[in-house]
mmCIF file of C-alpha atoms in Angstrom:
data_model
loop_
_atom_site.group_PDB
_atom_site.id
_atom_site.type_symbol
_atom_site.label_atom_id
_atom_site.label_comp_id
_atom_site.label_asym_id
_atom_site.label_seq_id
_atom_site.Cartn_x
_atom_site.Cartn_y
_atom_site.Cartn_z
ATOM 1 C CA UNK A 1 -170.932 50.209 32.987
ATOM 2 C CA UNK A 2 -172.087 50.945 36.413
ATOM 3 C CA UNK A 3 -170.651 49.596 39.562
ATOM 4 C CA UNK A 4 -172.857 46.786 40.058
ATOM 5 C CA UNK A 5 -175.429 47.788 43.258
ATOM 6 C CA UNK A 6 -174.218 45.896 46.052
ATOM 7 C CA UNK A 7 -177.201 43.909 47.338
ATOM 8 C CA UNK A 8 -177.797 41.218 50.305
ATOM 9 C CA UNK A 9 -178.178 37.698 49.631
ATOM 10 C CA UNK A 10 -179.316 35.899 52.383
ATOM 11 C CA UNK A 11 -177.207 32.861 52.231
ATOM 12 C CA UNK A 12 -178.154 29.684 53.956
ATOM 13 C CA UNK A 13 -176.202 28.073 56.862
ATOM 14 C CA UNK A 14 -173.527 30.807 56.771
ATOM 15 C CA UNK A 15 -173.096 30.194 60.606
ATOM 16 C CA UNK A 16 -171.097 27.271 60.581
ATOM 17 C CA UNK A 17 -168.679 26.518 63.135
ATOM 18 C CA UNK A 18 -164.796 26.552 62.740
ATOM 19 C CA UNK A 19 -162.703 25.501 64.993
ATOM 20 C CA UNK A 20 -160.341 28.339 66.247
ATOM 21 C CA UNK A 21 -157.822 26.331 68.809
ATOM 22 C CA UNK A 22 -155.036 25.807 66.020
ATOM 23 C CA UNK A 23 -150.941 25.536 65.906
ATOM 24 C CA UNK A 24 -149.211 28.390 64.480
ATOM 25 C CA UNK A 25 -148.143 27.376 60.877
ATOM 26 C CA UNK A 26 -145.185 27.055 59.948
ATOM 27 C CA UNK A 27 -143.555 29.793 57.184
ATOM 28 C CA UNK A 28 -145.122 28.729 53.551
ATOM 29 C CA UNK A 29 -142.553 29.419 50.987
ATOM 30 C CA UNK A 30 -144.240 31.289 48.048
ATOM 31 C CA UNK A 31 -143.168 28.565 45.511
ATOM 32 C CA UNK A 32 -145.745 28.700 43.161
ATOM 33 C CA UNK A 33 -147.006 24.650 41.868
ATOM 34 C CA UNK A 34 -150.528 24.243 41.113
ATOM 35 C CA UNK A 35 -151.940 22.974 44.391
ATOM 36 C CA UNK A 36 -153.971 19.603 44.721
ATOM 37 C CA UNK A 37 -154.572 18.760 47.884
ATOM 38 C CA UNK A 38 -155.321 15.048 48.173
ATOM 39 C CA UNK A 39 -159.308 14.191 48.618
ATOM 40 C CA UNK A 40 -160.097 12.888 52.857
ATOM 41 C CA UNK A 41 -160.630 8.962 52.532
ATOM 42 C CA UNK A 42 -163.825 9.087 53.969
ATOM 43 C CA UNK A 43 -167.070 8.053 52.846
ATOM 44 C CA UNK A 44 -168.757 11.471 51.975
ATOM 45 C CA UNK A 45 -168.731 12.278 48.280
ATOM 46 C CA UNK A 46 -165.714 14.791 47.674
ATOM 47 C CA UNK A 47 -166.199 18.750 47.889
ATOM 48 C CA UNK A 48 -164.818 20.769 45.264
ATOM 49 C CA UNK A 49 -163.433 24.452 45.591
ATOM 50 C CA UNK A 50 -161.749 25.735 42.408
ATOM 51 C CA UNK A 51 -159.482 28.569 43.074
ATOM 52 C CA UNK A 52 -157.124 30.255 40.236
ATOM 53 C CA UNK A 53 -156.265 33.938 39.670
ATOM 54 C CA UNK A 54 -153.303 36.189 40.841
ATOM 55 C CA UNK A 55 -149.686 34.741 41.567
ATOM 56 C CA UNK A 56 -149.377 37.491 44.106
ATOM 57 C CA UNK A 57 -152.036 35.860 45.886
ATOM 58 C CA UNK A 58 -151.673 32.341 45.476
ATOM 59 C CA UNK A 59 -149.350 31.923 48.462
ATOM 60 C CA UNK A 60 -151.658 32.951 50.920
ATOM 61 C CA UNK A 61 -154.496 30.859 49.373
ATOM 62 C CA UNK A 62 -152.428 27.798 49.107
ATOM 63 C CA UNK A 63 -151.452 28.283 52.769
ATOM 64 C CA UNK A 64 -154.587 28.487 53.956
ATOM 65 C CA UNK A 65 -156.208 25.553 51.478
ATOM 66 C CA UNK A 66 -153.265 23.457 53.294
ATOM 67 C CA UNK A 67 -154.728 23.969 57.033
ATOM 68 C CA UNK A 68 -157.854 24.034 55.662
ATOM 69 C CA UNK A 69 -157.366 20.166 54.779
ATOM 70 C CA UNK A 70 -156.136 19.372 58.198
ATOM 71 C CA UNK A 71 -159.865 20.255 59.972
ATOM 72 C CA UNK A 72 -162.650 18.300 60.271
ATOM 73 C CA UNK A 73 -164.346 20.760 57.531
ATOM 74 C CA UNK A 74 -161.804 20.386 55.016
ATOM 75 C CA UNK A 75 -161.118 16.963 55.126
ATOM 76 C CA UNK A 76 -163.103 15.485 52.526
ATOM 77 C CA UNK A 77 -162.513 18.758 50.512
ATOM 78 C CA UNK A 78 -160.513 18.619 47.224
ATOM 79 C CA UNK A 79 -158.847 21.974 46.726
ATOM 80 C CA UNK A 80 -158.162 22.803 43.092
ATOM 81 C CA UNK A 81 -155.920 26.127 44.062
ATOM 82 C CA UNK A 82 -154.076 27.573 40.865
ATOM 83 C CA UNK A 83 -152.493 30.607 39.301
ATOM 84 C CA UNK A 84 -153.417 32.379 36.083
ATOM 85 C CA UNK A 85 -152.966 35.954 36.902
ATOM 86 C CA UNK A 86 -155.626 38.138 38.034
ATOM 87 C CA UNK A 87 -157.119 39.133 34.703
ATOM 88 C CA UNK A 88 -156.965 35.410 33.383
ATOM 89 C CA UNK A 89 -158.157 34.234 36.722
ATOM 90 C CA UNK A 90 -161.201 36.831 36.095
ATOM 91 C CA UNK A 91 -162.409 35.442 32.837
ATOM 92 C CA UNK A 92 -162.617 32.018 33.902
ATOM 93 C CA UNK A 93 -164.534 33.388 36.977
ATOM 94 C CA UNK A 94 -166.594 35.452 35.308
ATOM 95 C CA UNK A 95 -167.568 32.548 32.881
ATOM 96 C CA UNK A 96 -168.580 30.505 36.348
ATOM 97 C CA UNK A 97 -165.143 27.785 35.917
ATOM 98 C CA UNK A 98 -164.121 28.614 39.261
ATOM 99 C CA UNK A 99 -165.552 29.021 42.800
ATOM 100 C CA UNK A 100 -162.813 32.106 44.203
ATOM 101 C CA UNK A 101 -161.072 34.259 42.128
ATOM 102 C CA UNK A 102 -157.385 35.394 43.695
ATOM 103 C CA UNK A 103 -156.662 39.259 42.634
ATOM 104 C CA UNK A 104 -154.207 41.605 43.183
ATOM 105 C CA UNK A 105 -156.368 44.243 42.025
ATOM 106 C CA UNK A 106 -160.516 45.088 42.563
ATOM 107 C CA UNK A 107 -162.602 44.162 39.389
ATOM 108 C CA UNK A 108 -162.093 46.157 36.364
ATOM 109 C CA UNK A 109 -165.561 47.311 34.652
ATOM 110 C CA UNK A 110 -165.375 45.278 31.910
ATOM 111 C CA UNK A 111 -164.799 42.038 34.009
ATOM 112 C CA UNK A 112 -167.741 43.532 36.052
ATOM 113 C CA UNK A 113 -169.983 43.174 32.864
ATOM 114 C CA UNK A 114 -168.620 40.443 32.061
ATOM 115 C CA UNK A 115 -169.834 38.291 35.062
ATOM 116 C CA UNK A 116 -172.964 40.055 35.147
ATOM 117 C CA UNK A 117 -173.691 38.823 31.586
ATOM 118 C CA UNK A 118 -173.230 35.566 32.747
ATOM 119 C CA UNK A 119 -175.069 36.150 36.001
ATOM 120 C CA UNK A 120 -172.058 35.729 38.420
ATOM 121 C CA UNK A 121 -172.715 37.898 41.324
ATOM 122 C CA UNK A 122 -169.322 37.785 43.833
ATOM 123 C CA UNK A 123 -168.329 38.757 47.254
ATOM 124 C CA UNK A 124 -164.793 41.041 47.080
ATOM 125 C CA UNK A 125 -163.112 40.504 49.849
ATOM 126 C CA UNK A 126 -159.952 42.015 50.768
ATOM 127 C CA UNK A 127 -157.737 39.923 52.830
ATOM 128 C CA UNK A 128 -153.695 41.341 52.728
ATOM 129 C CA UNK A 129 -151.528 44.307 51.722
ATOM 130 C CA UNK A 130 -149.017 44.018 49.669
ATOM 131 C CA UNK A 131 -145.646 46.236 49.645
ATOM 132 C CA UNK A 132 -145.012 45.678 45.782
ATOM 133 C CA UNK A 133 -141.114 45.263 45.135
ATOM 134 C CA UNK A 134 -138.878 46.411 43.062
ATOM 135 C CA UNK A 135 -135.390 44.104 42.539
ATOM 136 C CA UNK A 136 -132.202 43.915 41.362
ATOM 137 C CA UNK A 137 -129.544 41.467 41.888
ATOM 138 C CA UNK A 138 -127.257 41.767 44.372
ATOM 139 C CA UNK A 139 -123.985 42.203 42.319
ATOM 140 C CA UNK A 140 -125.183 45.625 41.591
ATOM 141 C CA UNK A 141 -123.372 47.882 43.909
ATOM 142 C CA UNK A 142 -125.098 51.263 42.104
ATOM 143 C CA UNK A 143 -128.113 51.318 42.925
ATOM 144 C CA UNK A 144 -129.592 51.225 46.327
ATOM 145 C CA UNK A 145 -132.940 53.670 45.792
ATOM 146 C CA UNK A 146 -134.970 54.622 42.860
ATOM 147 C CA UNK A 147 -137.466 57.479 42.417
ATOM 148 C CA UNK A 148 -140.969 56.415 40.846
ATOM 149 C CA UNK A 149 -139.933 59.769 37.623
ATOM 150 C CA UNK A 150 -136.916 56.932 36.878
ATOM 151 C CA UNK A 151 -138.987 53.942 37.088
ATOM 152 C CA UNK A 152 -141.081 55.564 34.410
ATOM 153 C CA UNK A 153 -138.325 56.028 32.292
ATOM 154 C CA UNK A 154 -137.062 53.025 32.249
ATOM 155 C CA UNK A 155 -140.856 51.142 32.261
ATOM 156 C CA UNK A 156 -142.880 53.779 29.721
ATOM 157 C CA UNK A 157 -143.848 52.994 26.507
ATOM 158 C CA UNK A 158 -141.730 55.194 24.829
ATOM 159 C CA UNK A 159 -138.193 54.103 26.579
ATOM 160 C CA UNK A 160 -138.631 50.509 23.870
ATOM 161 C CA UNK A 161 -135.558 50.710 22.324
ATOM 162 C CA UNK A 162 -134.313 53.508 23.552
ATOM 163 C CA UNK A 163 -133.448 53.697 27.515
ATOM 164 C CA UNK A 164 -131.491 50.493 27.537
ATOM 165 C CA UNK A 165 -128.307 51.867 29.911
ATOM 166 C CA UNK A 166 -128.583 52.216 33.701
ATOM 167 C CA UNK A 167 -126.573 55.558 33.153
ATOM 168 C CA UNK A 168 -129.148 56.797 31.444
ATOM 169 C CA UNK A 169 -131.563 56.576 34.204
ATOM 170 C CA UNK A 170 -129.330 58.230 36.885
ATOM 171 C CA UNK A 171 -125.435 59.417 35.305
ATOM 172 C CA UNK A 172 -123.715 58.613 38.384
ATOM 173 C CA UNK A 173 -124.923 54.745 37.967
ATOM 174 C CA UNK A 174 -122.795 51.978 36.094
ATOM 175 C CA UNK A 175 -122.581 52.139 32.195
ATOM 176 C CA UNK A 176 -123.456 49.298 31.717
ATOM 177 C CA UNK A 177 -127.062 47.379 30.018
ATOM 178 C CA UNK A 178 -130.242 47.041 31.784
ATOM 179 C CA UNK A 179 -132.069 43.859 31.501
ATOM 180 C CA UNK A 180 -136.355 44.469 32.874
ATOM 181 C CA UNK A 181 -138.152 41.837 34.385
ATOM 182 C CA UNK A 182 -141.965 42.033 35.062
ATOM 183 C CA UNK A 183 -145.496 41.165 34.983
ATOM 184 C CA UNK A 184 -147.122 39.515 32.526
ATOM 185 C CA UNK A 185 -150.131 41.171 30.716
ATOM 186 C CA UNK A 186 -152.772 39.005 32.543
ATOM 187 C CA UNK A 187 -151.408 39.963 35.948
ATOM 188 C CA UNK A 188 -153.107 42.231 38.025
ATOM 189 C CA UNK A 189 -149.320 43.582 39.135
ATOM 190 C CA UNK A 190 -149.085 44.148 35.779
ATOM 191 C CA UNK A 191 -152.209 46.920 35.745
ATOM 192 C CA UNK A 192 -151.459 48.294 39.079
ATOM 193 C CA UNK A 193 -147.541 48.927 38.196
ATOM 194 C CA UNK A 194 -148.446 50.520 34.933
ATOM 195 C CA UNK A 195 -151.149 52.903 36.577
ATOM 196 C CA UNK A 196 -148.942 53.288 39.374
ATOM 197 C CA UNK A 197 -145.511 54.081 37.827
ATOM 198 C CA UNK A 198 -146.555 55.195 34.346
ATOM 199 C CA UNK A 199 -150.337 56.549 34.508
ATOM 200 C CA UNK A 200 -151.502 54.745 32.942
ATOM 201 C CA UNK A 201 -152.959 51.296 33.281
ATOM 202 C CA UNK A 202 -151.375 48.606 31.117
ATOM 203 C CA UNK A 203 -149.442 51.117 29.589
ATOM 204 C CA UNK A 204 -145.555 49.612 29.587
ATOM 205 C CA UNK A 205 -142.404 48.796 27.010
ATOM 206 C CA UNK A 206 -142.749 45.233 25.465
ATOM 207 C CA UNK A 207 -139.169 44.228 25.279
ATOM 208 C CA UNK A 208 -138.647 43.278 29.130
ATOM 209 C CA UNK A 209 -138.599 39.164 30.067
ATOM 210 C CA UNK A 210 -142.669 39.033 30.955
ATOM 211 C CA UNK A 211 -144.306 36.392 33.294
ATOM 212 C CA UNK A 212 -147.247 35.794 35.194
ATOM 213 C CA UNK A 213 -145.198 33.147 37.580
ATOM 214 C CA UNK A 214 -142.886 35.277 39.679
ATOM 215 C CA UNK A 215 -140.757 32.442 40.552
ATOM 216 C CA UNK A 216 -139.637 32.676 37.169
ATOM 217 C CA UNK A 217 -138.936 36.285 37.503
ATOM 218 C CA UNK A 218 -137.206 35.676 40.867
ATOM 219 C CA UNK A 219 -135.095 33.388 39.209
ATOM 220 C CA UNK A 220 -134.189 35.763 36.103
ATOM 221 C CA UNK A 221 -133.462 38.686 38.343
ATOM 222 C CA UNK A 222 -131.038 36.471 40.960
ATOM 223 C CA UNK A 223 -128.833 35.428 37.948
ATOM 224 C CA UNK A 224 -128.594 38.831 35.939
ATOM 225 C CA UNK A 225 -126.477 41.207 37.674
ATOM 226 C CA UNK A 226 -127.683 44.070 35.406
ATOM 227 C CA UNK A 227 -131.141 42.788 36.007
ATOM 228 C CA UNK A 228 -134.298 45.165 37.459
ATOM 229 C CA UNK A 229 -137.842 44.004 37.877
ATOM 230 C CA UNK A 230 -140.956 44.299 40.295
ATOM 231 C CA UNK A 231 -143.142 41.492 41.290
ATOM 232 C CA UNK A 232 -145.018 41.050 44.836
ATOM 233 C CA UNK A 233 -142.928 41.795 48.195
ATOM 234 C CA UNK A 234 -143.734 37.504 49.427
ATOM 235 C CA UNK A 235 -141.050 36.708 46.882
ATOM 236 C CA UNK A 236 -139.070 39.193 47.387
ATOM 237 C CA UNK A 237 -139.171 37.837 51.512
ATOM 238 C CA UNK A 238 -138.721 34.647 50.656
ATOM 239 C CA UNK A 239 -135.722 35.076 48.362
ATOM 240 C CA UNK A 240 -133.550 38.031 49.809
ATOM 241 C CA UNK A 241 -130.548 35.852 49.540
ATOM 242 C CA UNK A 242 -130.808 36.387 45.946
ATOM 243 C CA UNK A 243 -131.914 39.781 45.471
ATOM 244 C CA UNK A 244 -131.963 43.036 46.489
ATOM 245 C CA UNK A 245 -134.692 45.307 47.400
ATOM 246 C CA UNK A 246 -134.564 49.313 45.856
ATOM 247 C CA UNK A 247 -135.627 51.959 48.042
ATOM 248 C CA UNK A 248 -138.485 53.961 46.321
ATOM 249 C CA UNK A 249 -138.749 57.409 46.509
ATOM 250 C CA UNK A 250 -142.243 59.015 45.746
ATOM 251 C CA UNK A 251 -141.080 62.912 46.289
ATOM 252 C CA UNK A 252 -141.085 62.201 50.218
ATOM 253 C CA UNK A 253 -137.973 60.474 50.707
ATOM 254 C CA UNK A 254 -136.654 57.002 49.535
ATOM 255 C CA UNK A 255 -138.421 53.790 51.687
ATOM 256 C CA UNK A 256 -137.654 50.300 51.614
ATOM 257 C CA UNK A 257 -140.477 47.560 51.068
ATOM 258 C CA UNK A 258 -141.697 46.547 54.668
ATOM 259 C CA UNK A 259 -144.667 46.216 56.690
ATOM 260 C CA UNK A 260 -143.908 48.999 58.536
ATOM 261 C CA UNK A 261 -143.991 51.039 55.589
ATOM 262 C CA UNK A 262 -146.906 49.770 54.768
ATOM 263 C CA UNK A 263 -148.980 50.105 57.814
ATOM 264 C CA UNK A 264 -147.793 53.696 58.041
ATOM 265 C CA UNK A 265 -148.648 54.715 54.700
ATOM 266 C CA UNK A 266 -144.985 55.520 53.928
ATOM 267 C CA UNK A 267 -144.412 53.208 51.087
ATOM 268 C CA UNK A 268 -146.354 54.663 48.385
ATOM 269 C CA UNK A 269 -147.320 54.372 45.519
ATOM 270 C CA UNK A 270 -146.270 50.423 45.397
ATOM 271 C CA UNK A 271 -148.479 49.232 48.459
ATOM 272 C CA UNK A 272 -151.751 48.302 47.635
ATOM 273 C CA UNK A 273 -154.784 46.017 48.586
ATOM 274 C CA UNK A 274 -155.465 41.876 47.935
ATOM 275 C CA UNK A 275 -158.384 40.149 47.299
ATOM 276 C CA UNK A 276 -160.416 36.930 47.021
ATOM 277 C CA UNK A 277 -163.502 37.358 45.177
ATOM 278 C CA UNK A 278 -166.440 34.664 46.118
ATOM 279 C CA UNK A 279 -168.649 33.298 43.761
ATOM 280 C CA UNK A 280 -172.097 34.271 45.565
ATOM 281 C CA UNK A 281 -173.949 31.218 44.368
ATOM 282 C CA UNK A 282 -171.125 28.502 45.054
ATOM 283 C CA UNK A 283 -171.005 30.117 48.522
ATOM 284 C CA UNK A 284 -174.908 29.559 49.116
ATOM 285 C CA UNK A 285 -175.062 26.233 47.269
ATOM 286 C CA UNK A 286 -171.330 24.577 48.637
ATOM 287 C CA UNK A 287 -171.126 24.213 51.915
ATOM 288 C CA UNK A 288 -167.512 23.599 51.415
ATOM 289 C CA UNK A 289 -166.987 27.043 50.031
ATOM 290 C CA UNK A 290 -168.533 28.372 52.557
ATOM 291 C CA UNK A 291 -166.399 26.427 54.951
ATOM 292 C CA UNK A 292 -163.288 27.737 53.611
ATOM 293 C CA UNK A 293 -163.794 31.372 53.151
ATOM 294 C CA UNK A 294 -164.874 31.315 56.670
ATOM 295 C CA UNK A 295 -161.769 29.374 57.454
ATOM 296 C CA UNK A 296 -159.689 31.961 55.224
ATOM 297 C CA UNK A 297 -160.615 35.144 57.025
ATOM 298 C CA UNK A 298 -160.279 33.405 60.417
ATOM 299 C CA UNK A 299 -157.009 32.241 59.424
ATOM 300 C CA UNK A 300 -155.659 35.181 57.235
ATOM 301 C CA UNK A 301 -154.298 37.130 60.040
ATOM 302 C CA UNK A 302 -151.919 34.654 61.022
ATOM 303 C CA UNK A 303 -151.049 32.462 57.721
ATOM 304 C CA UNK A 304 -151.115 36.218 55.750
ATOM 305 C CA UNK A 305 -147.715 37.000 57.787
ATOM 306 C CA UNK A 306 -146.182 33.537 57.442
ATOM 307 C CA UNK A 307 -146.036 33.845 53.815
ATOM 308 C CA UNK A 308 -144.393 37.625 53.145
ATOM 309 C CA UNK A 309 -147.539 39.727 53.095
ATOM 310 C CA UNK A 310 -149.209 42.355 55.545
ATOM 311 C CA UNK A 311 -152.200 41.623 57.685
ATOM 312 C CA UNK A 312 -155.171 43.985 57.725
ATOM 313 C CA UNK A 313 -155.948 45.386 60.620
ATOM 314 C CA UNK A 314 -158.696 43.326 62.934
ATOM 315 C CA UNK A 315 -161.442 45.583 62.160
ATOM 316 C CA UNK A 316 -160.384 44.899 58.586
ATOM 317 C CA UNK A 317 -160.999 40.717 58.940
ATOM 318 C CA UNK A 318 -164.301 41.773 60.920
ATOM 319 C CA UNK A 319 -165.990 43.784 58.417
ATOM 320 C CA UNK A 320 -165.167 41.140 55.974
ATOM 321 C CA UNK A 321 -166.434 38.298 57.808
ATOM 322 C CA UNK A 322 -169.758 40.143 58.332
ATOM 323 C CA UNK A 323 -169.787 41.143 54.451
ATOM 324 C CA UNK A 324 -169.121 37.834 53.510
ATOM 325 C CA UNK A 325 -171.748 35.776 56.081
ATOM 326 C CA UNK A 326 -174.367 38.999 54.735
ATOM 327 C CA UNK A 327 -173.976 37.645 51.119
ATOM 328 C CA UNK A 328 -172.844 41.468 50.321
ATOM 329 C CA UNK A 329 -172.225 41.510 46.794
ATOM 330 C CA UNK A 330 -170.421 44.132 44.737
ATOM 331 C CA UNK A 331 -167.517 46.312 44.741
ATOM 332 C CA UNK A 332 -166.613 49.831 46.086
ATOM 333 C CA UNK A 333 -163.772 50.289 43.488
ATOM 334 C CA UNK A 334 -165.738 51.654 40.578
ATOM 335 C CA UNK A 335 -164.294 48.955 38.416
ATOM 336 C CA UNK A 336 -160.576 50.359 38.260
ATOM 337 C CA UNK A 337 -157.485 49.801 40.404
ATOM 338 C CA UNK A 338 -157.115 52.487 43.895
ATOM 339 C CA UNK A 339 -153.272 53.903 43.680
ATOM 340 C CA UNK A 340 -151.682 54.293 46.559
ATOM 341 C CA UNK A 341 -154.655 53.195 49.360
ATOM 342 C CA UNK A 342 -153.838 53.261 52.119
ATOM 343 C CA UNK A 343 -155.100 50.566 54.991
ATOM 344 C CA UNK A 344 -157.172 53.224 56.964
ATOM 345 C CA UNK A 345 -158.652 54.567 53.567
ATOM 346 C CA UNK A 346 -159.755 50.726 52.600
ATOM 347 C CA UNK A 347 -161.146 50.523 56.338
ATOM 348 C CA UNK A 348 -163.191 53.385 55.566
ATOM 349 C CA UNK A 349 -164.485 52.068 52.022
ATOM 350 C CA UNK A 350 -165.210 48.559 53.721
ATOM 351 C CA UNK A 351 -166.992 50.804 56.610
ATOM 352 C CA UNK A 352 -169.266 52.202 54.193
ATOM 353 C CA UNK A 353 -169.946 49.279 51.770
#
């Protein structure tokens, strides 16, 4: 299926005031609990915004749905902010459950036609980088890098059964069993790590310890000391007591997870973009919608550090605001996930949408 045309909507009201003169947040740990944020006791008739979609993403929403509460726009809004992982999050989306859709990767094609079968025209919008991680526990004194040839032989299809040894990854590493912990198959981590590592999307080994909740991977990881797995770089951040973070080496040199990395194109293949995607017609019929994604891009610089992730650049939040208050709907990813993008390459994509 074609990309679906991107094409203005001229949505009604857009230019509603948000108030900008705001305390700097305190850190939001990424601990992942379905978020219901209690309804303002007011007399208005409650505003609903139904959020689900990517784990990865999920911090940075539920930071933001927090504030969001604490202005005179949100206060009579009842955020429904949950996590199904980015493909789950998609198909109840695309089947017009839920207002914003939380992804860690653009659209895939057949999400694309799925939506438009159902009529659901959205607004991508990206609003972080990510520096995806990869773990292991801190009792193992062996391994301090990794190069993205040995994370596909321990994570491609073919190594099931067979590459269960860290020696046989690298020979001067322990003898001793590896344990994988990952992405579930409705995460969007999931398809970008596969594409990414192996070459292919979704293409992976079954018998790892699978989740779409990275808490629970967190957790696995911190009490295995023969443990390795990959989820988004917030929970690495927020847990580096626990774990530890491998150096990845792409054929340039190993580098460590950071925002540094990230914003100098250095940690590759593992950094990539995050989205919300806006349901086009919630955002011209619900005020409140439209109240909070405004409030989430002015916000996102700020609350998008406080929570483990990387800030676009300010041209980045610009483009999107206009996009979004445009009603531009559509993607520029050609339904499939962008390896290794790099912030000035999305700046150039969002330049030309």
């Amino acid at each position: 299926m074609k990309t679906i045309a991107s094409i203005s909507i001229f949505l009604a009201g857009f230019g509603v005031a948000i108030a900008t003169a705001m305390a700097m947040p305190n850190a939001v740990s990424p601990t992942k609990q379905p978020l219901r944020l209690a309804q303002a006791n007011n007399s208005e008739p409650a505003a609903t915004v139904k959020t689900d979609g990517s784990s990865t993403v999920y911090p940075i929403t539920k930071a933001i749905a927090e504030e969001f509460k604490t202005t005179e726009a949100g206060q009579n809004a009842q955020m429904l902010v949950n996590f199904s992982g980015t493909s789950a999050g998609f198909k109840k989306f695309c089947a017009g459950e839920t207002d914003i859709s939380d992804a860690s990767r653009p659209i895939r094609t057949d999400e694309m036609e799925a939506c438009n079968n159902n009529k659901i025209r959205y607004i991508e919008l990206p609003v972080a980088y990510d520096a995806l991680t990869i773990a292991v526990n801190p009792q193992n004194t062996w391994a301090k890098d990794i190069t993205v040839a040995e994370l596909k032989k321990m994570w491609e299809p073919v190594a099931e059964g067979k590459i269960t040894n860290w020696q046989q990854i690298r020979s001067a590493w322990s003898d001793r069993p590896l344990k994988l912990y990952g992405a579930g198959k409705d995460s969007g981590t999931f398809d970008y790590f596969t594409e990414a590592v192996v070459g292919k999307a979704r293409a992976s080994r079954q018998d790892y310890t699978a989740s779409e909740n990275d808490d629970e991977l967190v957790a696995g990881i911190s009490k295995d000391p023969n443990a390795l797995g990959y989820f988004g770089f917030a929970y690495y951040e927020a847990n580096q007591n626990k774990l530890k973070a491998l150096a990845v080496d792409s054929g340039r040199g190993a580098v460590s997870p950071s925002r540094q990395a990230v914003e100098k194109a250095q940690y590759e293949p593992l950094s990539r973009p995050l989205f919300i995607y806006v349901n086009a017609r919630s955002a011209q019929l619900k005020p409140t919608v439209r109240r909070f994604v405004d409030f989430y891009i002015q916000r996102a610089p700020t609350l998008v550090s406080s929570v483990g992730y990387i800030p676009l650049p300010a041209e980045g939040y610009r483009l999107t605001y206009i996009y979004f208050n445009r009603g531009k709907v559509g993607t520029v990813f050609e339904g499939k996930s962008q390896i290794g993008l790099t912030i000035g390459q999305l700046l150039r994509r969002q330049a030309k949408f």
